[in-house]
Amino acid sequence: MSGKYATETLHVEEGGIARAAEILRDGGLVAVPTETVYGLAARADSDAAVARIYEAKGRPSFNPLIVHIASLAQARTLAEFSPVAERLAEQYWPGPLTLVLPRRRAAGLSDAVTAGLDTLALRMPAHPIMRGLLDAVGLPLAAPSANRSGFISPTSPAHVLASLDGRIDAVLDGGECEKGLESTIAAVRSNGAVEILRPGPIALEAATKGEGAIEAPGQLASHYAPGKPVRLMASEVAPDEFWIGFGAIAGDCTLSESGDLTQAAARLYACLHEGARSDKPRIAIAPVPQTGIGIAINDRLRRAATLPD
Ligand code: TXA
Ligand code: MG
């Protein structure tokens, strides 16, 4: 324990969901499993609880949070659903799609959640433990990825503790995350156009890629960083490099020996965490094909390889 909280690990078999719900209702912080990555949850209607998320992560206050909801009915009280948004929600929720929609002002959310934007990012997760928790709390939960700001996202309770032990009340154990990459973020514009702000597990065919101002700060050039230099497209390795492999390149840790991109997505952050922990001062990563979810993997790798300003 390194910070001001004695971070507990909660287990579902031991009443962990009810305990996590109680901590959250009291305004506390709980790291929660989702099908993408672990989130750092707080009740989204409380200024004090939301402020604690920014403090624990060291997150800049201009970077808004995703609000997680249990049902479409609950989502409709928080944001305006156009016919296009309704259709996307019906098709992909629950699941790894975040919709950025016009915010309803009177909805009772803390203003810190949206960092002053007129839009709100909403997601209905599919993970059974997270769904059980949302039902038990009965409130929308703000939850960014459960890591210090700018660092690698967590796909296991150990990853969460590696950066937030002592800074949060609890972590609810849900084992390893299935998808391993953050949700696809799609903004639905007032003219019905759909713009992808962050590529992820769901590929939306009829959508354009956002190229304008940085609207989702997760799209900052440097993000998901392991704290040491990262070299991409590495077909060979130097003695001082930890090598992350793919397919024919085994490396010190492989994303997928068989060259399977879904498996590579699920293992990406675990390999980056291993590289961060290793005594090698640098990380090299084998080429990953730019198709399907490989597009989202390469998006995260480019940001992991960019040094902060
Ligand atoms: O899979 C996920 O989305 C995970 C799990 C925990 O749900 N959450 C996640 O949160 O990745 P976070 O905070 O690490 O990334 C959320 C991204 C940030 O880049 C943020 O800037 C963007 O969503 N965002 C939030 N609200 C937004 C809004 N109103 N407009 C545009 N971008 C927004
Ligand atoms: Mg994040």
XYZ file of C-alpha atoms and ligand atoms in Angstrom:
343
model
C 0.000 0.000 0.000
C 1.522 3.273 -1.120
C -1.215 5.926 -0.937
C -3.897 7.137 1.437
C -6.371 4.276 0.888
C -6.085 0.611 1.867
C -7.304 -0.683 -1.504
C -9.415 -3.850 -0.997
C -9.852 -6.583 -3.608
C -13.503 -7.679 -3.753
C -14.657 -11.085 -5.005
C -18.081 -11.826 -6.455
C -18.361 -15.134 -4.525
C -17.953 -13.187 -1.269
C -20.609 -10.544 -1.813
C -18.247 -8.305 -3.757
C -20.905 -6.736 -5.972
C -23.015 -5.601 -2.995
C -19.921 -4.224 -1.224
C -18.774 -2.404 -4.367
C -22.268 -0.923 -4.778
C -22.186 0.321 -1.181
C -18.759 1.981 -1.650
C -19.950 3.642 -4.861
C -23.188 4.928 -3.327
C -21.086 6.443 -0.511
C -19.088 8.368 -3.131
C -16.060 6.041 -3.266
C -13.935 4.736 -6.129
C -14.035 1.116 -7.307
C -12.127 -0.368 -10.236
C -14.571 -2.577 -12.132
C -14.229 -5.224 -14.824
C -15.764 -4.625 -18.248
C -15.429 -6.628 -21.464
C -12.921 -4.030 -22.779
C -10.636 -2.884 -19.947
C -11.059 -2.250 -16.201
C -12.813 1.039 -15.482
C -12.408 3.303 -12.453
C -16.014 3.883 -11.396
C -17.667 6.610 -9.334
C -21.276 7.782 -9.141
C -21.745 10.168 -12.053
C -24.225 12.427 -10.223
C -21.771 13.523 -7.511
C -19.240 16.334 -8.020
C -17.140 15.053 -5.106
C -17.078 11.435 -6.319
C -16.212 12.443 -9.899
C -13.483 14.792 -8.634
C -11.892 11.794 -6.903
C -11.564 9.980 -10.262
C -9.575 12.888 -11.731
C -7.433 13.041 -8.587
C -6.686 9.302 -8.414
C -5.758 9.135 -12.111
C -3.932 12.469 -12.267
C -6.257 13.109 -15.221
C -6.446 16.594 -16.748
C -9.831 18.151 -15.940
C -10.476 18.940 -19.634
C -10.716 15.219 -20.484
C -14.370 14.078 -20.159
C -15.510 10.673 -18.856
C -17.701 7.905 -20.282
C -20.925 7.320 -18.341
C -21.963 3.662 -17.997
C -25.639 2.833 -17.822
C -27.742 -0.281 -17.151
C -30.516 0.258 -19.695
C -31.503 2.196 -22.773
C -34.311 3.821 -20.757
C -31.731 5.176 -18.307
C -29.527 6.351 -21.200
C -32.407 8.294 -22.750
C -32.780 10.362 -19.555
C -29.160 11.546 -19.899
C -28.777 12.303 -23.627
C -30.829 12.877 -26.754
C -31.191 9.816 -28.939
C -31.750 10.579 -32.613
C -33.114 7.746 -34.791
C -29.537 6.928 -35.863
C -28.408 6.754 -32.216
C -31.386 4.543 -31.328
C -30.480 2.172 -34.121
C -26.818 1.935 -33.064
C -27.770 1.370 -29.421
C -30.242 -1.344 -30.358
C -27.711 -3.075 -32.574
C -24.594 -2.911 -30.381
C -25.674 -2.509 -26.728
C -24.778 -4.066 -24.431
C -21.267 -4.112 -25.893
C -18.027 -2.233 -26.608
C -19.542 0.821 -28.337
C -19.579 4.302 -26.754
C -22.004 6.820 -28.256
C -21.275 10.565 -28.039
C -24.655 12.309 -28.079
C -26.168 15.714 -27.251
C -26.354 15.944 -23.478
C -29.577 16.583 -21.577
C -28.740 19.429 -19.193
C -31.306 18.713 -16.496
C -30.254 15.084 -16.158
C -28.491 15.543 -12.812
C -24.993 14.486 -13.850
C -21.970 16.217 -12.363
C -20.668 18.859 -14.789
C -17.145 17.502 -14.281
C -18.163 14.331 -16.165
C -18.451 16.150 -19.492
C -15.666 18.683 -18.816
C -17.890 21.464 -20.124
C -18.853 19.814 -23.447
C -22.439 19.859 -24.746
C -22.144 16.172 -25.559
C -22.103 13.095 -23.333
C -20.325 9.777 -23.937
C -22.551 6.807 -22.988
C -21.861 3.098 -22.904
C -23.850 0.021 -21.823
C -21.249 -2.618 -20.973
C -21.808 -6.333 -21.613
C -19.684 -7.769 -18.782
C -21.994 -9.695 -16.415
C -20.266 -8.458 -13.236
C -20.401 -4.835 -14.385
C -24.052 -5.251 -15.348
C -24.807 -6.758 -11.937
C -23.047 -3.821 -10.319
C -24.930 -1.198 -12.370
C -28.214 -2.850 -11.360
C -27.166 -2.987 -7.705
C -26.056 0.679 -7.576
C -29.055 1.965 -9.525
C -27.091 5.046 -10.664
C -25.105 5.907 -13.797
C -21.383 5.354 -13.213
C -18.619 7.499 -14.675
C -15.641 5.257 -15.488
C -12.448 5.998 -17.393
C -9.890 3.223 -17.783
C -8.445 2.328 -14.353
C -4.863 3.510 -14.866
C -2.829 6.620 -14.059
C -3.433 9.169 -16.828
C -1.392 8.458 -19.980
C -0.241 5.002 -18.772
C -1.150 1.542 -20.165
C -4.789 0.497 -19.698
C -5.528 -2.407 -17.301
C -6.954 -5.761 -18.352
C -6.548 -7.515 -14.970
C -6.827 -6.599 -11.258
C -3.001 -6.799 -11.013
C -2.667 -4.134 -13.732
C -5.096 -1.890 -11.829
C -3.103 -2.260 -8.610
C 0.171 -1.625 -10.453
C -0.870 1.993 -10.963
C -3.691 2.715 -8.495
C -2.979 0.680 -5.325
C -3.485 3.003 -2.356
C -5.271 5.608 -4.488
C -8.732 3.954 -4.739
C -11.097 2.187 -2.329
C -11.379 -1.190 -4.050
C -10.984 -3.333 -7.127
C -13.780 -5.765 -8.015
C -12.148 -8.918 -9.383
C -13.539 -10.098 -12.713
C -10.421 -11.870 -13.984
C -9.052 -10.870 -17.385
C -10.976 -8.665 -19.816
C -12.201 -10.476 -22.907
C -11.708 -7.810 -25.606
C -8.659 -6.092 -24.117
C -9.053 -2.819 -26.054
C -11.213 0.168 -25.135
C -14.628 0.602 -26.735
C -15.125 2.114 -30.159
C -16.231 5.745 -29.675
C -18.734 7.044 -32.244
C -20.197 10.556 -32.271
C -23.661 10.855 -33.792
C -24.006 14.330 -35.330
C -27.246 16.313 -35.608
C -27.399 15.598 -39.378
C -27.281 11.858 -38.617
C -23.627 11.440 -39.647
C -21.581 9.014 -37.537
C -17.957 9.857 -36.837
C -15.456 7.458 -35.271
C -13.484 9.284 -32.542
C -11.611 6.170 -31.361
C -11.309 2.843 -33.237
C -12.104 -0.214 -31.134
C -13.642 -3.691 -31.086
C -16.704 -2.673 -33.109
C -16.088 -1.619 -36.727
C -18.867 0.646 -37.999
C -18.894 0.499 -41.768
C -21.010 3.537 -42.592
C -18.929 5.840 -40.387
C -16.225 8.375 -41.159
C -13.021 8.710 -39.195
C -12.785 11.875 -37.084
C -9.975 14.086 -38.366
C -10.908 17.427 -36.843
C -9.939 18.987 -33.518
C -9.015 16.566 -30.754
C -12.383 15.839 -29.278
C -11.541 12.653 -27.417
C -8.290 13.375 -25.552
C -7.622 9.614 -25.553
C -6.748 10.549 -29.112
C -3.809 12.633 -27.898
C -0.631 11.648 -29.690
C 0.966 10.180 -26.546
C -1.194 7.774 -24.517
C -1.133 4.145 -23.304
C 2.585 4.720 -22.622
C 4.712 2.106 -20.800
C 7.200 4.711 -19.525
C 10.088 3.661 -21.788
C 10.857 4.092 -25.480
C 8.762 1.903 -27.817
C 9.866 0.974 -31.361
C 7.221 -0.264 -33.834
C 7.425 -2.603 -36.861
C 10.431 -4.383 -35.315
C 11.413 -7.434 -37.396
C 14.602 -7.834 -35.382
C 15.579 -6.919 -31.832
C 18.488 -5.182 -30.048
C 19.982 -6.714 -26.865
C 18.527 -3.966 -24.651
C 14.988 -4.316 -26.036
C 12.019 -6.308 -24.672
C 10.459 -7.770 -27.821
C 6.691 -8.122 -28.195
C 6.016 -10.660 -30.940
C 3.169 -11.519 -33.296
C 2.767 -14.585 -35.559
C 6.121 -15.940 -36.734
C 7.990 -13.550 -34.394
C 7.828 -15.159 -30.932
C 9.557 -12.351 -28.995
C 9.808 -12.262 -25.168
C 6.019 -12.130 -25.003
C 3.702 -12.873 -27.926
C 0.489 -11.061 -28.836
C -0.630 -14.184 -30.702
C 1.541 -17.084 -31.762
C -1.006 -18.090 -34.423
C -1.316 -14.540 -35.778
C -4.901 -14.129 -34.500
C -5.820 -10.414 -34.228
C -8.650 -10.900 -31.705
C -6.240 -12.700 -29.395
C -3.626 -9.986 -30.030
C -6.107 -7.291 -28.960
C -6.910 -9.205 -25.768
C -3.210 -9.598 -24.930
C -1.890 -6.181 -26.029
C -1.944 -4.392 -22.667
C -0.706 -7.484 -20.760
C 2.351 -7.578 -23.069
C 2.915 -3.820 -22.668
C 2.661 -4.177 -18.867
C 5.206 -7.028 -19.014
C 7.515 -4.877 -21.134
C 7.106 -1.973 -18.695
C 8.025 -4.244 -15.750
C 10.988 -5.942 -17.452
C 14.552 -4.784 -16.752
C 15.122 -4.016 -20.452
C 15.153 -0.214 -20.946
C 13.356 -0.286 -24.312
C 10.464 -2.117 -25.992
C 10.277 -3.303 -29.615
C 7.032 -4.526 -31.195
C 6.649 -6.804 -34.229
C 4.469 -5.633 -37.154
C 0.706 -6.141 -36.694
C -1.495 -6.235 -39.847
C -3.655 -3.143 -40.405
C -6.946 -5.015 -40.925
C -10.041 -5.558 -38.764
C -9.243 -4.981 -35.092
C -5.578 -4.609 -36.149
C -6.541 -0.995 -36.961
C -7.432 -0.356 -33.304
C -4.310 -2.241 -32.103
C -2.041 -0.113 -34.328
C -3.835 3.060 -33.168
C -2.942 2.199 -29.523
C 0.618 1.139 -30.468
C 1.335 4.436 -32.265
C 0.269 6.376 -29.163
C 2.259 4.063 -26.870
C 5.339 4.785 -29.035
C 4.925 8.586 -28.938
C 6.775 10.339 -26.131
C 4.802 12.891 -24.059
C 5.465 16.581 -24.888
O -13.924 0.615 -23.080
C -13.966 1.745 -22.589
O -14.442 2.710 -23.199
C -13.401 1.935 -21.180
C -14.285 1.138 -20.204
C -13.874 1.344 -18.774
O -15.627 1.470 -20.414
N -13.333 3.314 -20.814
C -12.427 4.170 -21.353
O -12.445 5.442 -20.785
O -11.639 3.869 -22.223
P -11.277 6.519 -20.994
O -11.639 7.645 -20.108
O -9.965 5.901 -20.782
O -11.469 6.961 -22.468
C -12.651 7.671 -22.810
C -12.414 8.547 -23.975
C -11.455 9.680 -23.691
O -10.562 9.779 -24.778
C -12.366 10.893 -23.629
O -11.715 12.039 -24.067
C -13.479 10.490 -24.567
O -13.672 9.149 -24.295
N -14.737 11.215 -24.309
C -15.483 11.209 -23.191
N -16.548 12.022 -23.313
C -16.494 12.555 -24.556
C -17.318 13.470 -25.292
N -18.397 14.012 -24.772
N -16.933 13.776 -26.553
C -15.815 13.228 -27.102
N -15.004 12.367 -26.437
C -15.335 12.035 -25.191
Mg -7.965 5.577 -20.859
